[in-house]
């Protein structure tokens, strides 16, 4: 099926479309972006279905048109609390929209969350959901498009249009089912929470608490690792490069454990790029020295599975999650994954209270999950 769409490349056309979209009962939204060689995602396209109109909004063309205000009507439309945004698996979409809008969209209905809670299967992809619900097979061959390259080919634009055209058709069906099954409020709360989660930030100084193998460090090495992890985030943002381009995780761990004190010694770390050593070597060595000067870090990070009562407490929380799932009539995987249970144990057992004051709560302690699980889990852990 050929989908008719409007490619918007001017501020005038965008303003007219956004005015039209304000009158729609809801709008279907998707974004296309590129994030292969940068820290910050680069927005390549915004797709919106409003009523019978499908618009592909080109931020690359619009950014070249004026002083950066051309997209303002779009951000105002998406921020309007009276406008319901229908989106599928919006995690990264929320992140890049927050980056550009300076705030989160309002009134979100995530069709992946809805389909999972309605029993279609966990984390069903858009194409699979469209085929399952609407009987339409979508061509996904353009999923690896470079969305920053211009001009975009007709088949790429067709692919982008399909991402919102069928989303608009899915929403009324899923909404009605959600109401019938008494799950609408739960779906809306989870959709809002997933967007909120993407806007949360962890201060650089506490990022090491979430570093996978930090437990391998002794207290002095942990102090160095804290500074190295913070340095990598700062370097990645200032250079707009992926974290792994600055230094991979295992390289940071090796640096923390060996604590080199000269550029010559940095060259022994084979996966540390010569460019990083040349342009950021002094700052890297400064981070190592700062960690050593601060002295041993009195935060006993251990491997969770080595902690006393880990298995007992993990299973007890899993049982609580199953009880909640039975009560709500949804799959337990939507309540608490293994990672989410580990996160809450890590939070309660290993993150010091003065750090907790500056960090986002674990998933099981917030939103509708927290209302059901926070108090029972805290009682368990006492």
Tab-separated table of C-alpha atoms in Angstrom:
chain	number	residue	atom	x	y	z
A	1	UNK	CA	0.000	0.000	0.000
A	2	UNK	CA	1.277	3.460	-0.918
A	3	UNK	CA	1.005	6.010	1.887
A	4	UNK	CA	0.492	9.641	0.928
A	5	UNK	CA	2.618	11.969	3.036
A	6	UNK	CA	3.752	15.583	3.228
A	7	UNK	CA	7.489	16.207	3.473
A	8	UNK	CA	7.886	19.379	5.544
A	9	UNK	CA	11.053	21.384	4.950
A	10	UNK	CA	9.905	24.958	5.652
A	11	UNK	CA	8.805	26.817	8.776
A	12	UNK	CA	5.606	27.961	7.062
A	13	UNK	CA	4.571	24.398	6.199
A	14	UNK	CA	5.414	23.204	9.698
A	15	UNK	CA	3.387	25.969	11.317
A	16	UNK	CA	0.351	25.144	9.170
A	17	UNK	CA	0.602	21.423	9.906
A	18	UNK	CA	1.016	21.905	13.669
A	19	UNK	CA	-2.045	24.160	13.728
A	20	UNK	CA	-3.999	21.383	11.999
A	21	UNK	CA	-2.624	18.733	14.374
A	22	UNK	CA	-3.832	20.644	17.437
A	23	UNK	CA	-7.371	19.742	16.440
A	24	UNK	CA	-6.671	16.005	16.242
A	25	UNK	CA	-8.004	13.684	18.941
A	26	UNK	CA	-4.509	12.191	19.187
A	27	UNK	CA	-1.306	12.146	17.143
A	28	UNK	CA	0.992	9.236	16.319
A	29	UNK	CA	4.686	10.119	16.641
A	30	UNK	CA	8.012	8.544	15.718
A	31	UNK	CA	11.544	9.833	15.255
A	32	UNK	CA	14.517	8.738	13.200
A	33	UNK	CA	18.005	9.559	14.426
A	34	UNK	CA	21.650	8.598	14.158
A	35	UNK	CA	23.895	7.794	17.104
A	36	UNK	CA	26.750	5.677	15.816
A	37	UNK	CA	29.698	8.056	16.238
A	38	UNK	CA	28.352	10.698	18.633
A	39	UNK	CA	27.444	10.966	22.315
A	40	UNK	CA	24.296	12.954	21.573
A	41	UNK	CA	21.800	11.491	19.113
A	42	UNK	CA	21.296	13.502	15.920
A	43	UNK	CA	17.689	13.999	14.922
A	44	UNK	CA	17.110	13.137	11.275
A	45	UNK	CA	13.325	13.038	10.894
A	46	UNK	CA	10.114	13.421	12.915
A	47	UNK	CA	7.032	11.587	11.668
A	48	UNK	CA	3.533	12.584	12.761
A	49	UNK	CA	0.125	11.241	11.839
A	50	UNK	CA	-2.667	13.668	12.728
A	51	UNK	CA	-6.088	12.638	11.526
A	52	UNK	CA	-5.808	11.794	7.845
A	53	UNK	CA	-2.542	13.681	7.341
A	54	UNK	CA	0.893	12.073	7.475
A	55	UNK	CA	3.792	14.496	7.854
A	56	UNK	CA	7.515	13.810	7.645
A	57	UNK	CA	9.234	16.780	9.268
A	58	UNK	CA	12.828	17.369	8.192
A	59	UNK	CA	14.789	19.011	11.064
A	60	UNK	CA	17.962	19.083	8.953
A	61	UNK	CA	16.340	21.322	6.342
A	62	UNK	CA	14.528	23.395	8.964
A	63	UNK	CA	17.684	23.959	11.005
A	64	UNK	CA	19.310	25.511	7.950
A	65	UNK	CA	16.386	27.857	7.392
A	66	UNK	CA	16.664	30.189	10.388
A	67	UNK	CA	18.224	30.698	13.812
A	68	UNK	CA	16.982	27.404	15.271
A	69	UNK	CA	13.417	28.501	16.091
A	70	UNK	CA	11.792	26.822	13.079
A	71	UNK	CA	10.972	23.668	15.051
A	72	UNK	CA	9.370	25.539	17.962
A	73	UNK	CA	5.753	24.899	16.789
A	74	UNK	CA	6.523	21.164	16.747
A	75	UNK	CA	7.939	21.166	20.283
A	76	UNK	CA	4.945	23.178	21.502
A	77	UNK	CA	2.586	20.660	19.894
A	78	UNK	CA	4.310	17.693	21.526
A	79	UNK	CA	4.414	19.414	24.922
A	80	UNK	CA	0.704	20.296	24.901
A	81	UNK	CA	-0.920	18.320	27.766
A	82	UNK	CA	-4.188	18.281	25.793
A	83	UNK	CA	-2.522	16.322	22.972
A	84	UNK	CA	-2.219	12.549	23.423
A	85	UNK	CA	0.967	11.195	21.868
A	86	UNK	CA	0.811	7.628	20.586
A	87	UNK	CA	4.273	6.116	20.244
A	88	UNK	CA	5.747	2.622	20.010
A	89	UNK	CA	8.658	1.642	22.272
A	90	UNK	CA	9.442	5.287	22.814
A	91	UNK	CA	12.545	4.931	25.008
A	92	UNK	CA	15.095	6.551	22.703
A	93	UNK	CA	12.439	8.819	21.178
A	94	UNK	CA	11.764	10.298	24.627
A	95	UNK	CA	15.481	10.867	25.125
A	96	UNK	CA	16.019	12.783	21.897
A	97	UNK	CA	12.748	14.720	22.253
A	98	UNK	CA	13.748	15.761	25.771
A	99	UNK	CA	17.138	16.806	24.402
A	100	UNK	CA	15.527	19.112	21.825
A	101	UNK	CA	12.388	20.211	23.671
A	102	UNK	CA	13.984	20.811	27.061
A	103	UNK	CA	11.059	18.945	28.595
A	104	UNK	CA	9.170	15.682	28.182
A	105	UNK	CA	6.063	15.201	26.056
A	106	UNK	CA	2.789	14.898	27.951
A	107	UNK	CA	-0.080	12.399	27.809
A	108	UNK	CA	1.771	9.439	26.291
A	109	UNK	CA	0.278	6.106	25.193
A	110	UNK	CA	3.038	3.621	24.331
A	111	UNK	CA	1.656	0.848	22.128
A	112	UNK	CA	4.457	-1.588	22.999
A	113	UNK	CA	3.650	-1.228	26.701
A	114	UNK	CA	-0.064	-1.531	25.955
A	115	UNK	CA	0.299	-4.662	23.822
A	116	UNK	CA	2.456	-6.331	26.484
A	117	UNK	CA	0.008	-5.561	29.286
A	118	UNK	CA	-2.883	-6.737	27.129
A	119	UNK	CA	-1.217	-10.106	26.555
A	120	UNK	CA	0.249	-9.791	23.052
A	121	UNK	CA	3.755	-10.706	24.230
A	122	UNK	CA	6.592	-8.871	25.953
A	123	UNK	CA	8.401	-6.108	24.028
A	124	UNK	CA	6.718	-6.813	20.697
A	125	UNK	CA	8.336	-4.851	17.867
A	126	UNK	CA	6.313	-2.426	15.753
A	127	UNK	CA	6.310	-4.556	12.590
A	128	UNK	CA	5.312	-7.671	14.539
A	129	UNK	CA	2.493	-5.821	16.299
A	130	UNK	CA	1.160	-4.329	13.049
A	131	UNK	CA	1.181	-7.744	11.416
A	132	UNK	CA	-0.431	-9.413	14.432
A	133	UNK	CA	-3.132	-6.785	14.966
A	134	UNK	CA	-3.730	-5.406	11.454
A	135	UNK	CA	-2.533	-8.223	9.195
A	136	UNK	CA	-0.129	-5.888	7.363
A	137	UNK	CA	3.494	-6.833	6.670
A	138	UNK	CA	5.792	-3.805	6.895
A	139	UNK	CA	9.032	-3.601	4.930
A	140	UNK	CA	11.803	-2.997	7.491
A	141	UNK	CA	14.684	-3.046	4.987
A	142	UNK	CA	15.401	0.664	5.530
A	143	UNK	CA	15.921	0.405	9.288
A	144	UNK	CA	19.682	1.039	8.942
A	145	UNK	CA	19.264	4.244	6.939
A	146	UNK	CA	21.623	7.149	7.586
A	147	UNK	CA	18.878	9.623	8.481
A	148	UNK	CA	21.252	12.591	8.359
A	149	UNK	CA	22.110	12.069	4.681
A	150	UNK	CA	20.261	14.152	2.122
A	151	UNK	CA	18.348	13.659	-0.049
A	152	UNK	CA	16.435	10.775	1.508
A	153	UNK	CA	15.350	8.186	-1.048
A	154	UNK	CA	11.631	7.594	-1.775
A	155	UNK	CA	11.778	4.125	-0.197
A	156	UNK	CA	13.278	5.611	2.960
A	157	UNK	CA	10.493	8.178	3.192
A	158	UNK	CA	7.866	5.481	2.582
A	159	UNK	CA	9.370	3.429	5.402
A	160	UNK	CA	9.273	6.421	7.746
A	161	UNK	CA	5.657	7.227	6.880
A	162	UNK	CA	4.559	3.654	7.642
A	163	UNK	CA	5.910	4.006	11.180
A	164	UNK	CA	3.099	6.393	12.104
A	165	UNK	CA	0.408	5.537	9.552
A	166	UNK	CA	-0.326	2.144	11.101
A	167	UNK	CA	0.352	3.378	14.618
A	168	UNK	CA	-2.726	5.564	14.270
A	169	UNK	CA	-4.788	2.484	13.410
A	170	UNK	CA	-3.444	0.460	16.339
A	171	UNK	CA	-4.267	3.022	18.998
A	172	UNK	CA	-8.109	2.923	19.031
A	173	UNK	CA	-8.111	-0.877	19.196
A	174	UNK	CA	-5.549	-1.031	22.005
A	175	UNK	CA	-7.227	1.821	23.883
A	176	UNK	CA	-10.613	0.080	23.805
A	177	UNK	CA	-9.088	-3.214	24.967
A	178	UNK	CA	-7.258	-1.415	27.769
A	179	UNK	CA	-10.521	0.078	28.972
A	180	UNK	CA	-12.336	-3.259	28.724
A	181	UNK	CA	-9.629	-5.049	30.721
A	182	UNK	CA	-9.330	-2.252	33.271
A	183	UNK	CA	-5.666	-1.609	32.411
A	184	UNK	CA	-5.802	1.827	30.808
A	185	UNK	CA	-4.557	3.741	33.847
A	186	UNK	CA	-1.728	1.262	34.351
A	187	UNK	CA	-0.643	1.607	30.709
A	188	UNK	CA	-0.710	5.407	30.932
A	189	UNK	CA	1.294	5.382	34.163
A	190	UNK	CA	3.935	3.056	32.718
A	191	UNK	CA	4.136	5.083	29.490
A	192	UNK	CA	4.683	8.271	31.508
A	193	UNK	CA	7.242	6.566	33.731
A	194	UNK	CA	9.295	5.263	30.811
A	195	UNK	CA	9.478	8.798	29.437
A	196	UNK	CA	10.381	10.213	32.851
A	197	UNK	CA	13.117	7.622	33.262
A	198	UNK	CA	14.813	8.769	30.053
A	199	UNK	CA	15.068	12.299	31.442
A	200	UNK	CA	16.755	11.221	34.674
A	201	UNK	CA	20.437	11.925	35.147
A	202	UNK	CA	23.108	10.450	37.382
A	203	UNK	CA	25.795	12.905	38.561
A	204	UNK	CA	29.187	12.064	37.077
A	205	UNK	CA	30.706	11.488	40.515
A	206	UNK	CA	28.276	8.619	41.187
A	207	UNK	CA	28.378	6.888	37.796
A	208	UNK	CA	30.982	4.429	39.100
A	209	UNK	CA	28.325	2.904	41.381
A	210	UNK	CA	26.682	1.483	38.246
A	211	UNK	CA	29.935	0.374	36.593
A	212	UNK	CA	29.619	-3.354	35.932
A	213	UNK	CA	32.865	-4.697	37.397
A	214	UNK	CA	33.583	-2.052	40.039
A	215	UNK	CA	33.501	-4.841	42.655
A	216	UNK	CA	36.866	-6.052	41.313
A	217	UNK	CA	38.575	-2.930	42.735
A	218	UNK	CA	40.010	-2.536	46.220
A	219	UNK	CA	39.121	0.729	48.075
A	220	UNK	CA	42.063	2.707	46.627
A	221	UNK	CA	41.407	1.469	43.095
A	222	UNK	CA	37.715	2.257	43.527
A	223	UNK	CA	38.584	5.864	44.337
A	224	UNK	CA	40.552	6.051	41.082
A	225	UNK	CA	37.773	4.328	39.141
A	226	UNK	CA	35.280	6.940	40.366
A	227	UNK	CA	37.399	9.728	38.880
A	228	UNK	CA	38.052	7.834	35.637
A	229	UNK	CA	34.379	7.079	35.030
A	230	UNK	CA	33.482	10.736	35.661
A	231	UNK	CA	36.316	11.871	33.372
A	232	UNK	CA	35.074	9.623	30.561
A	233	UNK	CA	31.536	11.044	30.735
A	234	UNK	CA	32.832	14.612	30.728
A	235	UNK	CA	35.171	13.913	27.820
A	236	UNK	CA	32.452	12.142	25.814
A	237	UNK	CA	30.001	15.025	26.214
A	238	UNK	CA	32.510	17.767	25.457
A	239	UNK	CA	33.787	15.913	22.360
A	240	UNK	CA	30.349	14.534	21.380
A	241	UNK	CA	31.800	11.039	21.090
A	242	UNK	CA	30.444	7.679	22.307
A	243	UNK	CA	31.819	6.529	25.665
A	244	UNK	CA	33.505	3.548	24.030
A	245	UNK	CA	35.423	5.849	21.668
A	246	UNK	CA	37.007	7.519	24.694
A	247	UNK	CA	37.833	4.312	26.562
A	248	UNK	CA	36.129	0.952	26.842
A	249	UNK	CA	34.922	-0.340	30.206
A	250	UNK	CA	37.650	-2.940	30.615
A	251	UNK	CA	40.298	-0.315	29.787
A	252	UNK	CA	38.994	1.978	32.538
A	253	UNK	CA	39.067	-0.943	34.944
A	254	UNK	CA	42.687	-1.761	34.002
A	255	UNK	CA	43.668	1.900	34.414
A	256	UNK	CA	42.080	2.035	37.863
A	257	UNK	CA	43.832	-1.124	38.998
A	258	UNK	CA	47.272	-0.247	37.595
A	259	UNK	CA	47.209	3.547	38.104
A	260	UNK	CA	49.742	4.676	35.469
A	261	UNK	CA	51.432	8.002	36.217
A	262	UNK	CA	52.881	9.039	32.838
A	263	UNK	CA	51.901	9.187	29.176
A	264	UNK	CA	54.542	6.591	28.386
A	265	UNK	CA	52.805	4.179	30.748
A	266	UNK	CA	49.445	4.982	29.184
A	267	UNK	CA	50.779	3.617	25.891
A	268	UNK	CA	50.966	0.137	27.429
A	269	UNK	CA	47.168	0.055	27.401
A	270	UNK	CA	46.704	-1.210	23.854
A	271	UNK	CA	43.007	-0.317	23.515
A	272	UNK	CA	43.497	3.266	24.675
A	273	UNK	CA	43.641	5.191	21.418
A	274	UNK	CA	46.709	7.321	20.588
A	275	UNK	CA	44.315	10.231	19.912
A	276	UNK	CA	42.943	10.009	23.454
A	277	UNK	CA	46.458	9.859	24.908
A	278	UNK	CA	47.615	12.815	22.810
A	279	UNK	CA	44.687	15.156	23.431
A	280	UNK	CA	43.310	13.944	26.768
A	281	UNK	CA	46.235	12.115	28.346
A	282	UNK	CA	47.011	14.872	30.848
A	283	UNK	CA	43.374	15.044	31.980
A	284	UNK	CA	43.246	11.247	32.265
A	285	UNK	CA	46.426	11.187	34.377
A	286	UNK	CA	44.973	14.020	36.451
A	287	UNK	CA	41.875	11.918	37.164
A	288	UNK	CA	44.054	8.995	38.276
A	289	UNK	CA	46.147	11.245	40.511
A	290	UNK	CA	43.040	12.820	42.023
A	291	UNK	CA	41.638	9.389	42.848
A	292	UNK	CA	44.881	8.354	44.528
A	293	UNK	CA	45.123	11.632	46.455
A	294	UNK	CA	41.561	11.226	47.731
A	295	UNK	CA	42.557	7.990	49.400
A	296	UNK	CA	40.670	4.715	49.731
A	297	UNK	CA	36.924	4.898	49.122
A	298	UNK	CA	34.882	3.509	51.970
A	299	UNK	CA	32.071	2.076	49.864
A	300	UNK	CA	32.115	-1.732	50.015
A	301	UNK	CA	31.067	-2.630	46.469
A	302	UNK	CA	30.891	-6.400	46.140
A	303	UNK	CA	29.476	-8.722	43.515
A	304	UNK	CA	25.787	-8.974	44.392
A	305	UNK	CA	25.667	-12.752	44.055
A	306	UNK	CA	28.444	-13.031	46.659
A	307	UNK	CA	26.479	-11.150	49.314
A	308	UNK	CA	24.898	-13.086	52.200
A	309	UNK	CA	21.204	-13.874	51.675
A	310	UNK	CA	21.300	-12.681	48.057
A	311	UNK	CA	19.454	-15.679	46.652
A	312	UNK	CA	16.911	-15.711	49.480
A	313	UNK	CA	16.099	-12.026	49.094
A	314	UNK	CA	16.066	-12.179	45.285
A	315	UNK	CA	13.502	-14.980	45.371
A	316	UNK	CA	11.429	-13.215	48.029
A	317	UNK	CA	11.207	-10.051	45.894
A	318	UNK	CA	10.407	-12.158	42.838
A	319	UNK	CA	7.544	-13.740	44.804
A	320	UNK	CA	6.218	-10.286	45.709
A	321	UNK	CA	6.395	-9.304	42.037
A	322	UNK	CA	4.469	-12.440	41.046
A	323	UNK	CA	1.751	-11.641	43.561
A	324	UNK	CA	1.475	-8.130	42.123
A	325	UNK	CA	1.370	-9.515	38.571
A	326	UNK	CA	-1.454	-11.890	39.515
A	327	UNK	CA	-3.349	-9.026	41.126
A	328	UNK	CA	-3.006	-6.801	38.038
A	329	UNK	CA	-3.463	-9.579	35.490
A	330	UNK	CA	-0.174	-9.004	33.664
A	331	UNK	CA	3.021	-10.968	33.064
A	332	UNK	CA	5.467	-10.845	35.986
A	333	UNK	CA	8.221	-9.757	33.557
A	334	UNK	CA	6.384	-6.429	33.270
A	335	UNK	CA	6.604	-5.947	37.027
A	336	UNK	CA	10.196	-6.846	37.847
A	337	UNK	CA	12.971	-8.180	35.629
A	338	UNK	CA	16.094	-9.802	37.039
A	339	UNK	CA	17.945	-6.556	36.468
A	340	UNK	CA	15.316	-4.498	38.290
A	341	UNK	CA	15.448	-6.824	41.300
A	342	UNK	CA	19.248	-6.640	41.322
A	343	UNK	CA	19.054	-2.848	41.053
A	344	UNK	CA	16.924	-2.574	44.171
A	345	UNK	CA	19.215	-4.917	46.141
A	346	UNK	CA	22.240	-2.916	44.969
A	347	UNK	CA	20.479	0.284	46.048
A	348	UNK	CA	19.551	-0.968	49.508
A	349	UNK	CA	22.746	-2.856	50.296
A	350	UNK	CA	25.559	-0.974	48.557
A	351	UNK	CA	24.676	2.626	47.718
A	352	UNK	CA	25.408	4.919	50.693
A	353	UNK	CA	22.609	7.157	51.939
A	354	UNK	CA	24.441	10.386	51.047
A	355	UNK	CA	24.636	9.147	47.440
A	356	UNK	CA	20.990	8.025	47.412
A	357	UNK	CA	19.968	11.624	48.093
A	358	UNK	CA	21.407	12.600	44.682
A	359	UNK	CA	20.339	9.581	42.635
A	360	UNK	CA	17.100	8.439	40.987
A	361	UNK	CA	15.286	5.685	42.860
A	362	UNK	CA	15.363	2.160	41.451
A	363	UNK	CA	12.383	1.196	39.296
A	364	UNK	CA	10.733	-0.970	41.946
A	365	UNK	CA	10.554	1.999	44.329
A	366	UNK	CA	8.867	4.457	41.952
A	367	UNK	CA	5.599	5.098	40.125
A	368	UNK	CA	2.964	2.328	40.255
A	369	UNK	CA	5.609	-0.315	41.027
A	370	UNK	CA	6.743	1.630	44.066
A	371	UNK	CA	3.170	1.983	45.286
A	372	UNK	CA	2.851	-1.803	45.234
A	373	UNK	CA	6.351	-2.968	46.137
A	374	UNK	CA	8.450	-0.363	47.968
A	375	UNK	CA	7.102	-0.900	51.468
A	376	UNK	CA	6.983	-4.740	51.265
A	377	UNK	CA	10.554	-4.871	49.897
A	378	UNK	CA	11.859	-2.554	52.605
A	379	UNK	CA	10.176	-4.750	55.221
A	380	UNK	CA	11.817	-7.821	53.707
A	381	UNK	CA	15.266	-6.266	53.736
A	382	UNK	CA	14.974	-5.196	57.359
